[in-house]
C-alpha cells in the first residue's frame, strides 16, 4: 500500500536519520542525497521502502531466489560516498551498476555525468540503469555491460573507483586503472566477514583509512574465493573458508563428537552490541580464521556458537574452535561474555588463543601480479593474508 507522505518529505527525513547515525558527514554527500529522487530508481518499491535509511531494495534475482542486484541501503550508500571523498572533476569508475542511483550521485559529486563510468555484467541490469539515468537527467553516464573485474580501461585512469559488488580479491585490472593518489572503496571479503574498505593508492600500495561492516552481492566469476563443506554426516554444521587456506574436511568430520574444551575471555558485550571487531582483529594475527554455520536443530547440543550470522572459528588440522557467549547478569544489567569452545587434539590451546585480545589494524594492499607479473607459490589470485613475515603479500595487515 502506498504511503501518502510526499517523496520530498520522506527523503528529508531519510537524510536526517542517516546523519544522526554518523553518515553523510560531507556536505556534498548530504546535498546529493537530499536532491536525488531515489524512488525513481526503484519504481516498484513503496515510497516508504524507497526512503527507509536501513533497507536495501532487491531489483533482480537469480532463478534460485538469491539476490542478483539491488539498491543498497541509503545509510551504506552515504557511508561509502563519505569514504570515496569525490572531488569536482574526478574521473570515476563504479563496479556494479545496480539501479543507476549511485551513478547519479557520483555524477553530481564530480560535476559531470560523462566523467562517471559504471559497469555491470548483466545486460538487464545495465538496460534498466541506463533508462533510469536518462529519465532523471544523467544520461551522460557511461553504462557498460561487461565483466566488472576487468574495470573499463578505455576511460582510465580513474581518480576514484567504487565497487558495489563484493570481490574476494582486488582484481589486477583495477590496480592498473588507478591514477596516482586515487581512492578505491570496495566491500572486500576475507576470512568469512566483509567490510567496505577505503584505500588511498600511493607508491604502488593501497592503504586503508576506514572500514564499515557490510554485505554485498558477490562479484561473479574467478573473483569468488570462499569454499564450504559439512563437518557432520547430517549436513547440519558447515565450515566456510577461503581458497588460500589449507582446510581438509576429511580430518574434521566427526570432530564435534570429541570432548569440548571451553575458555572464557573476560570480554563482555551488551545484548545489542556487535562482536564483529573481535573477529576483525583476529584476522590480523591468525591464518586459521574461518566461519562456522549451524542449522538451528544442531544448537546447542551439537554446537553452541555465538548468535547471529557472523560466527568466527579457527581450524588447525583436525582441531576446531569457535566463538561462543554466555549470559551474565549483574546490577548493571545483562551482559554477554565472549568465550571459545574447541574440539580435537589442539582444543585447549586453540580456545585460549581465541580468547586473547587483538590489536587495532590498518590494511595495506600491494598487487604482485600488477607489479611483478607473477605469484609466489600457493598464492591464488594475487592475494594472501596477514602473515607479517611474508614480505611479498599483496594484501597485508599490520598492527598499529
CSV table of C-alpha atoms in Angstrom, one decimal:
chain,number,residue,atom,x,y,z
A,1,UNK,CA,0.0,0.0,0.0
A,2,UNK,CA,1.4,3.4,-1.0
A,3,UNK,CA,2.1,6.0,1.7
A,4,UNK,CA,0.5,9.4,1.4
A,5,UNK,CA,3.7,11.2,2.6
A,6,UNK,CA,5.4,13.1,-0.2
A,7,UNK,CA,8.8,11.8,-1.6
A,8,UNK,CA,10.4,15.1,-0.7
A,9,UNK,CA,9.4,14.8,3.0
A,10,UNK,CA,10.4,11.2,3.2
A,11,UNK,CA,13.8,12.0,1.6
A,12,UNK,CA,14.5,14.8,4.0
A,13,UNK,CA,13.6,12.5,6.9
A,14,UNK,CA,15.8,9.8,5.5
A,15,UNK,CA,18.8,12.1,5.3
A,16,UNK,CA,18.3,13.4,8.8
A,17,UNK,CA,18.3,9.8,10.2
A,18,UNK,CA,21.4,9.0,8.2
A,19,UNK,CA,23.2,12.0,9.5
A,20,UNK,CA,22.2,11.2,13.1
A,21,UNK,CA,23.7,7.8,12.6
A,22,UNK,CA,27.0,9.4,11.7
A,23,UNK,CA,27.0,9.2,7.9
A,24,UNK,CA,26.7,11.8,5.1
A,25,UNK,CA,29.3,13.8,7.1
A,26,UNK,CA,30.4,15.6,4.0
A,27,UNK,CA,28.2,18.5,2.9
A,28,UNK,CA,28.3,17.4,-0.7
A,29,UNK,CA,27.1,13.9,0.1
A,30,UNK,CA,24.3,15.2,2.2
A,31,UNK,CA,23.3,17.6,-0.6
A,32,UNK,CA,23.1,15.0,-3.4
A,33,UNK,CA,21.1,12.6,-1.1
A,34,UNK,CA,18.6,15.4,-0.5
A,35,UNK,CA,18.4,16.4,-4.1
A,36,UNK,CA,18.1,12.9,-5.8
A,37,UNK,CA,14.7,11.2,-6.1
A,38,UNK,CA,15.7,7.7,-5.1
A,39,UNK,CA,12.1,6.4,-5.7
A,40,UNK,CA,12.6,7.0,-9.4
A,41,UNK,CA,15.4,4.4,-9.4
A,42,UNK,CA,13.3,1.8,-7.5
A,43,UNK,CA,9.9,2.3,-9.1
A,44,UNK,CA,8.4,-1.0,-7.9
A,45,UNK,CA,9.1,-0.2,-4.2
A,46,UNK,CA,6.7,1.6,-1.9
A,47,UNK,CA,7.8,5.1,-1.2
A,48,UNK,CA,8.3,4.3,2.5
A,49,UNK,CA,10.6,1.4,1.5
A,50,UNK,CA,12.5,3.5,-1.1
A,51,UNK,CA,13.3,6.1,1.6
A,52,UNK,CA,14.0,3.7,4.5
A,53,UNK,CA,17.6,4.5,5.5
A,54,UNK,CA,18.3,1.0,6.6
A,55,UNK,CA,16.7,-1.1,3.9
A,56,UNK,CA,18.2,-2.4,0.6
A,57,UNK,CA,15.8,-3.0,-2.3
A,58,UNK,CA,16.3,-6.2,-4.3
A,59,UNK,CA,15.7,-5.5,-8.0
A,60,UNK,CA,16.9,-8.7,-9.7
A,61,UNK,CA,17.2,-12.2,-8.5
A,62,UNK,CA,18.8,-15.5,-9.7
A,63,UNK,CA,16.5,-18.4,-10.5
A,64,UNK,CA,17.1,-19.9,-7.1
A,65,UNK,CA,16.0,-16.7,-5.4
A,66,UNK,CA,19.3,-15.3,-4.4
A,67,UNK,CA,19.9,-11.5,-4.9
A,68,UNK,CA,21.5,-10.7,-8.2
A,69,UNK,CA,21.3,-6.9,-8.0
A,70,UNK,CA,19.9,-4.4,-5.5
A,71,UNK,CA,19.8,-0.8,-4.4
A,72,UNK,CA,22.0,-0.6,-1.3
A,73,UNK,CA,20.5,0.7,1.9
A,74,UNK,CA,20.8,4.5,1.8
A,75,UNK,CA,22.9,4.7,5.0
A,76,UNK,CA,25.5,2.5,3.4
A,77,UNK,CA,25.4,4.5,0.1
A,78,UNK,CA,26.1,7.6,2.2
A,79,UNK,CA,28.9,5.9,4.2
A,80,UNK,CA,30.7,4.7,1.1
A,81,UNK,CA,30.4,8.0,-0.6
A,82,UNK,CA,32.0,9.6,2.5
A,83,UNK,CA,34.8,7.0,2.2
A,84,UNK,CA,35.2,7.7,-1.5
A,85,UNK,CA,35.6,11.5,-0.9
A,86,UNK,CA,34.8,12.6,-4.5
A,87,UNK,CA,36.2,16.0,-5.6
A,88,UNK,CA,34.8,18.0,-8.5
A,89,UNK,CA,36.3,16.9,-11.8
A,90,UNK,CA,37.3,13.4,-10.6
A,91,UNK,CA,37.1,10.6,-13.2
A,92,UNK,CA,35.1,7.8,-11.6
A,93,UNK,CA,34.7,4.0,-12.2
A,94,UNK,CA,31.8,2.2,-10.5
A,95,UNK,CA,31.7,-1.6,-10.5
A,96,UNK,CA,28.1,-2.8,-10.2
A,97,UNK,CA,25.6,-0.5,-11.9
A,98,UNK,CA,22.6,-1.5,-9.7
A,99,UNK,CA,19.7,0.8,-10.4
A,100,UNK,CA,21.8,3.7,-11.5
A,101,UNK,CA,21.1,5.6,-8.3
A,102,UNK,CA,24.6,5.6,-7.1
A,103,UNK,CA,26.0,6.6,-10.5
A,104,UNK,CA,23.6,9.6,-10.4
A,105,UNK,CA,25.0,10.6,-7.0
A,106,UNK,CA,28.6,10.2,-8.3
A,107,UNK,CA,27.8,12.4,-11.4
A,108,UNK,CA,26.6,15.2,-9.2
A,109,UNK,CA,29.6,14.9,-6.8
A,110,UNK,CA,32.1,15.1,-9.7
A,111,UNK,CA,30.1,17.7,-11.6
A,112,UNK,CA,29.9,16.0,-15.0
A,113,UNK,CA,27.9,12.8,-15.8
A,114,UNK,CA,30.4,11.9,-18.6
A,115,UNK,CA,33.2,11.5,-16.0
A,116,UNK,CA,31.3,8.5,-14.5
A,117,UNK,CA,31.6,5.0,-15.9
A,118,UNK,CA,29.5,2.2,-14.4
A,119,UNK,CA,30.0,-1.5,-15.3
A,120,UNK,CA,27.8,-4.5,-14.8
A,121,UNK,CA,27.9,-8.0,-16.2
A,122,UNK,CA,24.1,-8.3,-16.5
A,123,UNK,CA,22.5,-6.7,-19.6
A,124,UNK,CA,19.1,-6.4,-17.9
A,125,UNK,CA,20.7,-4.5,-15.0
A,126,UNK,CA,22.5,-2.1,-17.3
A,127,UNK,CA,19.5,-1.5,-19.5
A,128,UNK,CA,17.3,-0.5,-16.6
A,129,UNK,CA,20.1,1.6,-15.0
A,130,UNK,CA,20.5,3.4,-18.4
A,131,UNK,CA,16.8,4.1,-18.6
A,132,UNK,CA,16.6,5.4,-15.0
A,133,UNK,CA,19.7,7.7,-15.5
A,134,UNK,CA,18.3,9.1,-18.7
A,135,UNK,CA,14.9,9.7,-17.2
A,136,UNK,CA,16.5,11.6,-14.2
A,137,UNK,CA,18.8,13.8,-16.3
A,138,UNK,CA,22.1,11.8,-16.0
A,139,UNK,CA,22.1,10.1,-19.4
A,140,UNK,CA,25.7,11.2,-19.9
A,141,UNK,CA,26.9,8.5,-17.5
A,142,UNK,CA,28.7,5.7,-19.4
A,143,UNK,CA,26.8,2.5,-18.6
A,144,UNK,CA,28.8,-0.5,-19.8
A,145,UNK,CA,27.8,-4.2,-20.0
A,146,UNK,CA,30.8,-6.3,-19.2
A,147,UNK,CA,32.9,-8.0,-16.6
A,148,UNK,CA,33.4,-5.6,-13.7
A,149,UNK,CA,36.5,-7.4,-12.7
A,150,UNK,CA,38.2,-6.1,-15.8
A,151,UNK,CA,37.2,-2.5,-15.0
A,152,UNK,CA,37.0,-0.3,-18.1
A,153,UNK,CA,40.4,0.6,-19.4
A,154,UNK,CA,39.1,2.9,-22.2
A,155,UNK,CA,38.3,5.7,-19.7
A,156,UNK,CA,41.2,5.1,-17.3
A,157,UNK,CA,43.0,6.3,-15.3
A,158,UNK,CA,40.4,6.9,-12.6
A,159,UNK,CA,40.7,9.2,-9.6
A,160,UNK,CA,38.0,7.3,-7.8
A,161,UNK,CA,36.9,3.6,-8.0
A,162,UNK,CA,34.0,2.3,-6.1
A,163,UNK,CA,32.7,-1.3,-6.1
A,164,UNK,CA,29.1,-2.0,-5.1
A,165,UNK,CA,29.6,-5.8,-5.6
A,166,UNK,CA,31.9,-7.7,-3.2
A,167,UNK,CA,35.2,-9.1,-4.5
A,168,UNK,CA,37.2,-11.7,-2.7
A,169,UNK,CA,40.4,-10.1,-4.1
A,170,UNK,CA,41.3,-6.7,-5.7
A,171,UNK,CA,41.4,-7.5,-9.4
A,172,UNK,CA,44.7,-6.6,-11.1
A,173,UNK,CA,42.8,-4.6,-13.7
A,174,UNK,CA,41.6,-2.2,-11.0
A,175,UNK,CA,45.1,-1.6,-9.9
A,176,UNK,CA,46.2,-0.8,-13.4
A,177,UNK,CA,43.4,1.7,-13.9
A,178,UNK,CA,44.1,3.8,-10.8
A,179,UNK,CA,45.6,7.3,-11.1
A,180,UNK,CA,48.3,8.3,-8.7
A,181,UNK,CA,46.8,9.2,-5.3
A,182,UNK,CA,43.4,7.7,-6.3
A,183,UNK,CA,40.9,6.4,-3.8
A,184,UNK,CA,39.3,3.0,-4.0
A,185,UNK,CA,36.4,1.8,-2.0
A,186,UNK,CA,35.4,-1.8,-2.1
A,187,UNK,CA,33.4,-4.2,0.1
A,188,UNK,CA,36.1,-6.8,0.5
A,189,UNK,CA,35.6,-10.2,2.0
A,190,UNK,CA,38.2,-12.1,4.0
A,191,UNK,CA,38.1,-14.9,6.4
A,192,UNK,CA,34.3,-15.0,6.3
A,193,UNK,CA,33.4,-11.4,7.1
A,194,UNK,CA,33.1,-8.3,4.9
A,195,UNK,CA,34.0,-4.7,5.2
A,196,UNK,CA,33.7,-1.7,2.9
A,197,UNK,CA,37.4,-0.6,2.9
A,198,UNK,CA,38.5,2.8,1.7
A,199,UNK,CA,42.0,2.9,0.3
A,200,UNK,CA,44.4,5.6,-1.0
A,201,UNK,CA,46.8,4.5,-3.8
A,202,UNK,CA,50.3,5.7,-3.0
A,203,UNK,CA,53.7,4.4,-4.1
A,204,UNK,CA,52.2,1.2,-5.5
A,205,UNK,CA,50.3,0.4,-2.3
A,206,UNK,CA,46.7,0.7,-1.2
A,207,UNK,CA,46.5,1.8,2.4
A,208,UNK,CA,43.1,1.9,4.3
A,209,UNK,CA,41.8,4.7,6.4
A,210,UNK,CA,38.2,3.5,7.3
A,211,UNK,CA,36.1,0.3,7.5
A,212,UNK,CA,32.4,-0.3,7.5
A,213,UNK,CA,30.7,-3.7,8.3
A,214,UNK,CA,28.6,-4.6,5.3
A,215,UNK,CA,27.3,-7.3,2.9
A,216,UNK,CA,27.0,-7.2,-0.9
A,217,UNK,CA,26.2,-9.4,-3.8
A,218,UNK,CA,29.4,-11.2,-4.8
A,219,UNK,CA,31.5,-10.2,-7.8
A,220,UNK,CA,31.0,-13.2,-10.1
A,221,UNK,CA,33.5,-15.3,-12.0
A,222,UNK,CA,37.0,-16.0,-11.0
A,223,UNK,CA,36.8,-13.4,-8.2
A,224,UNK,CA,34.9,-15.7,-5.9
A,225,UNK,CA,37.1,-17.3,-3.2
A,226,UNK,CA,35.1,-18.9,-0.4
A,227,UNK,CA,34.6,-22.6,-0.1
A,228,UNK,CA,32.3,-24.6,2.2
A,229,UNK,CA,31.5,-28.1,3.3
A,230,UNK,CA,29.8,-30.1,6.1
A,231,UNK,CA,31.7,-31.4,9.1
A,232,UNK,CA,28.8,-33.5,10.2
A,233,UNK,CA,27.2,-36.5,8.5
A,234,UNK,CA,23.7,-34.9,8.6
A,235,UNK,CA,24.9,-31.6,6.9
A,236,UNK,CA,23.7,-29.6,9.9
A,237,UNK,CA,27.0,-27.9,10.7
A,238,UNK,CA,29.2,-26.4,7.9
A,239,UNK,CA,32.5,-24.8,7.7
A,240,UNK,CA,33.3,-21.9,5.3
A,241,UNK,CA,36.9,-21.0,4.5
A,242,UNK,CA,38.9,-19.1,1.8
A,243,UNK,CA,40.6,-21.0,-1.0
A,244,UNK,CA,44.0,-19.9,0.1
A,245,UNK,CA,43.6,-21.8,3.4
A,246,UNK,CA,44.7,-25.4,4.0
A,247,UNK,CA,41.5,-26.9,5.3
A,248,UNK,CA,41.0,-30.6,4.9
A,249,UNK,CA,37.3,-31.6,5.7
A,250,UNK,CA,38.2,-35.3,5.9
A,251,UNK,CA,40.2,-34.6,9.1
A,252,UNK,CA,37.3,-32.6,10.6
A,253,UNK,CA,34.4,-34.8,10.1
A,254,UNK,CA,33.4,-36.2,13.5
A,255,UNK,CA,35.5,-33.6,15.4
A,256,UNK,CA,32.4,-32.3,17.2
A,257,UNK,CA,31.9,-35.8,18.7
A,258,UNK,CA,35.2,-35.3,20.6
A,259,UNK,CA,35.1,-33.7,24.1
A,260,UNK,CA,34.6,-30.0,24.4
A,261,UNK,CA,37.3,-27.6,25.8
A,262,UNK,CA,35.9,-24.3,27.0
A,263,UNK,CA,37.6,-21.0,27.8
A,264,UNK,CA,36.2,-17.5,28.7
A,265,UNK,CA,37.8,-14.2,27.7
A,266,UNK,CA,36.6,-11.8,30.4
A,267,UNK,CA,35.4,-9.6,27.5
A,268,UNK,CA,31.7,-8.7,27.8
A,269,UNK,CA,29.3,-7.0,25.3
A,270,UNK,CA,25.8,-5.6,25.7
A,271,UNK,CA,22.9,-7.5,24.2
A,272,UNK,CA,22.7,-5.1,21.3
A,273,UNK,CA,26.5,-4.7,20.8
A,274,UNK,CA,28.3,-6.3,17.9
A,275,UNK,CA,31.2,-8.6,18.3
A,276,UNK,CA,32.5,-8.1,14.7
A,277,UNK,CA,35.5,-6.1,15.9
A,278,UNK,CA,36.7,-9.2,17.8
A,279,UNK,CA,36.6,-11.1,14.5
A,280,UNK,CA,38.2,-8.4,12.5
A,281,UNK,CA,41.2,-8.1,14.9
A,282,UNK,CA,41.6,-11.8,14.9
A,283,UNK,CA,42.3,-11.8,11.2
A,284,UNK,CA,45.4,-9.6,11.8
A,285,UNK,CA,47.4,-12.4,13.5
A,286,UNK,CA,46.0,-15.7,12.5
A,287,UNK,CA,45.8,-17.5,9.2
A,288,UNK,CA,43.4,-20.1,10.5
A,289,UNK,CA,40.3,-17.9,10.9
A,290,UNK,CA,37.2,-19.1,9.1
A,291,UNK,CA,33.4,-19.3,9.7
A,292,UNK,CA,31.1,-21.9,11.1
A,293,UNK,CA,27.3,-22.1,10.4
A,294,UNK,CA,24.8,-24.4,12.0
A,295,UNK,CA,21.2,-25.4,11.5
A,296,UNK,CA,19.0,-24.4,14.5
A,297,UNK,CA,18.3,-28.0,15.2
A,298,UNK,CA,22.0,-28.5,16.0
A,299,UNK,CA,22.2,-25.7,18.6
A,300,UNK,CA,23.2,-26.1,21.4
A,301,UNK,CA,23.6,-29.9,21.6
A,302,UNK,CA,26.0,-30.3,18.7
A,303,UNK,CA,27.5,-26.8,18.6
A,304,UNK,CA,26.8,-23.7,20.6
A,305,UNK,CA,28.3,-20.7,18.7
A,306,UNK,CA,27.5,-17.1,19.4
A,307,UNK,CA,24.3,-15.9,17.9
A,308,UNK,CA,24.0,-14.1,14.6
A,309,UNK,CA,25.2,-14.7,11.1
A,310,UNK,CA,28.9,-13.9,11.9
A,311,UNK,CA,30.3,-16.9,13.7
A,312,UNK,CA,34.1,-17.0,13.7
A,313,UNK,CA,36.1,-20.2,14.1
A,314,UNK,CA,39.7,-21.4,13.9
A,315,UNK,CA,40.8,-24.7,12.2
A,316,UNK,CA,44.2,-26.3,12.8
A,317,UNK,CA,44.5,-29.7,11.2
A,318,UNK,CA,41.9,-31.9,12.9
A,319,UNK,CA,41.1,-29.4,15.6
A,320,UNK,CA,38.3,-26.8,15.6
A,321,UNK,CA,37.4,-23.9,17.9
A,322,UNK,CA,34.6,-21.3,17.6
A,323,UNK,CA,33.4,-18.2,19.3
A,324,UNK,CA,30.6,-18.6,21.9
A,325,UNK,CA,29.0,-16.4,24.6
A,326,UNK,CA,27.3,-16.8,28.0
A,327,UNK,CA,24.7,-14.6,29.6
A,328,UNK,CA,25.8,-12.7,32.7
A,329,UNK,CA,23.5,-10.7,35.0
A,330,UNK,CA,24.5,-8.0,37.5
A,331,UNK,CA,23.4,-4.7,39.0
A,332,UNK,CA,24.3,-3.1,35.7
A,333,UNK,CA,22.0,-5.3,33.7
A,334,UNK,CA,22.6,-8.2,31.2
A,335,UNK,CA,26.0,-8.6,29.5
A,336,UNK,CA,27.3,-11.4,27.4
A,337,UNK,CA,30.9,-12.8,28.0
A,338,UNK,CA,32.7,-13.9,24.9
A,339,UNK,CA,34.4,-17.3,25.0
A,340,UNK,CA,35.5,-20.3,23.0
A,341,UNK,CA,34.6,-23.9,22.5
A,342,UNK,CA,37.1,-26.3,21.0
A,343,UNK,CA,37.2,-29.9,19.9
A,344,UNK,CA,40.2,-32.0,18.8
A,345,UNK,CA,43.8,-32.6,19.8
A,346,UNK,CA,44.7,-28.9,20.0
A,347,UNK,CA,41.4,-27.8,21.5
A,348,UNK,CA,42.7,-26.4,24.8
A,349,UNK,CA,45.5,-24.4,23.1
A,350,UNK,CA,43.1,-23.0,20.5
A,351,UNK,CA,40.4,-22.0,22.9
A,352,UNK,CA,42.9,-20.0,25.0
A,353,UNK,CA,44.2,-18.4,21.8
A,354,UNK,CA,40.8,-17.4,20.6
A,355,UNK,CA,40.2,-15.6,23.9
A,356,UNK,CA,43.3,-13.4,23.6
A,357,UNK,CA,42.8,-9.7,22.9
A,358,UNK,CA,43.9,-8.5,19.5
A,359,UNK,CA,45.4,-5.2,18.1
A,360,UNK,CA,43.9,-2.4,16.1
A,361,UNK,CA,44.7,-2.8,12.4
A,362,UNK,CA,45.4,-0.9,9.2
A,363,UNK,CA,45.0,-2.7,5.9
A,364,UNK,CA,47.6,-2.4,3.2
A,365,UNK,CA,47.4,-4.0,-0.2
A,366,UNK,CA,50.1,-4.5,-2.9
A,367,UNK,CA,49.5,-6.2,-6.2
A,368,UNK,CA,52.1,-8.8,-7.0
A,369,UNK,CA,50.6,-9.6,-10.5
A,370,UNK,CA,50.4,-5.9,-11.4
A,371,UNK,CA,54.0,-5.2,-10.3
A,372,UNK,CA,56.0,-8.4,-10.7
A,373,UNK,CA,53.9,-10.3,-13.2
A,374,UNK,CA,53.9,-13.5,-11.2
A,375,UNK,CA,52.7,-15.0,-8.0
A,376,UNK,CA,54.6,-16.8,-5.2
A,377,UNK,CA,53.8,-20.5,-5.0
A,378,UNK,CA,50.4,-21.2,-3.4
A,379,UNK,CA,49.0,-17.7,-3.6
A,380,UNK,CA,45.7,-17.7,-5.5
A,381,UNK,CA,44.6,-14.6,-7.4
A,382,UNK,CA,47.4,-12.3,-6.2
A,383,UNK,CA,46.4,-12.1,-2.6
A,384,UNK,CA,47.5,-13.6,0.7
A,385,UNK,CA,46.7,-12.9,4.3
A,386,UNK,CA,48.2,-11.4,7.4
A,387,UNK,CA,51.5,-13.3,7.7
A,388,UNK,CA,53.6,-10.5,8.8
A,389,UNK,CA,56.8,-12.3,8.0
A,390,UNK,CA,55.8,-12.7,4.3
A,391,UNK,CA,57.2,-9.6,2.6
A,392,UNK,CA,55.5,-10.5,-0.8
A,393,UNK,CA,51.9,-10.5,0.4
A,394,UNK,CA,49.7,-8.5,-2.0
A,395,UNK,CA,47.2,-8.0,0.8
A,396,UNK,CA,48.8,-7.4,4.2
A,397,UNK,CA,47.6,-6.5,7.6
A,398,UNK,CA,49.7,-4.7,10.2
A,399,UNK,CA,49.4,-3.7,13.8
A,400,UNK,CA,49.4,-0.1,14.7
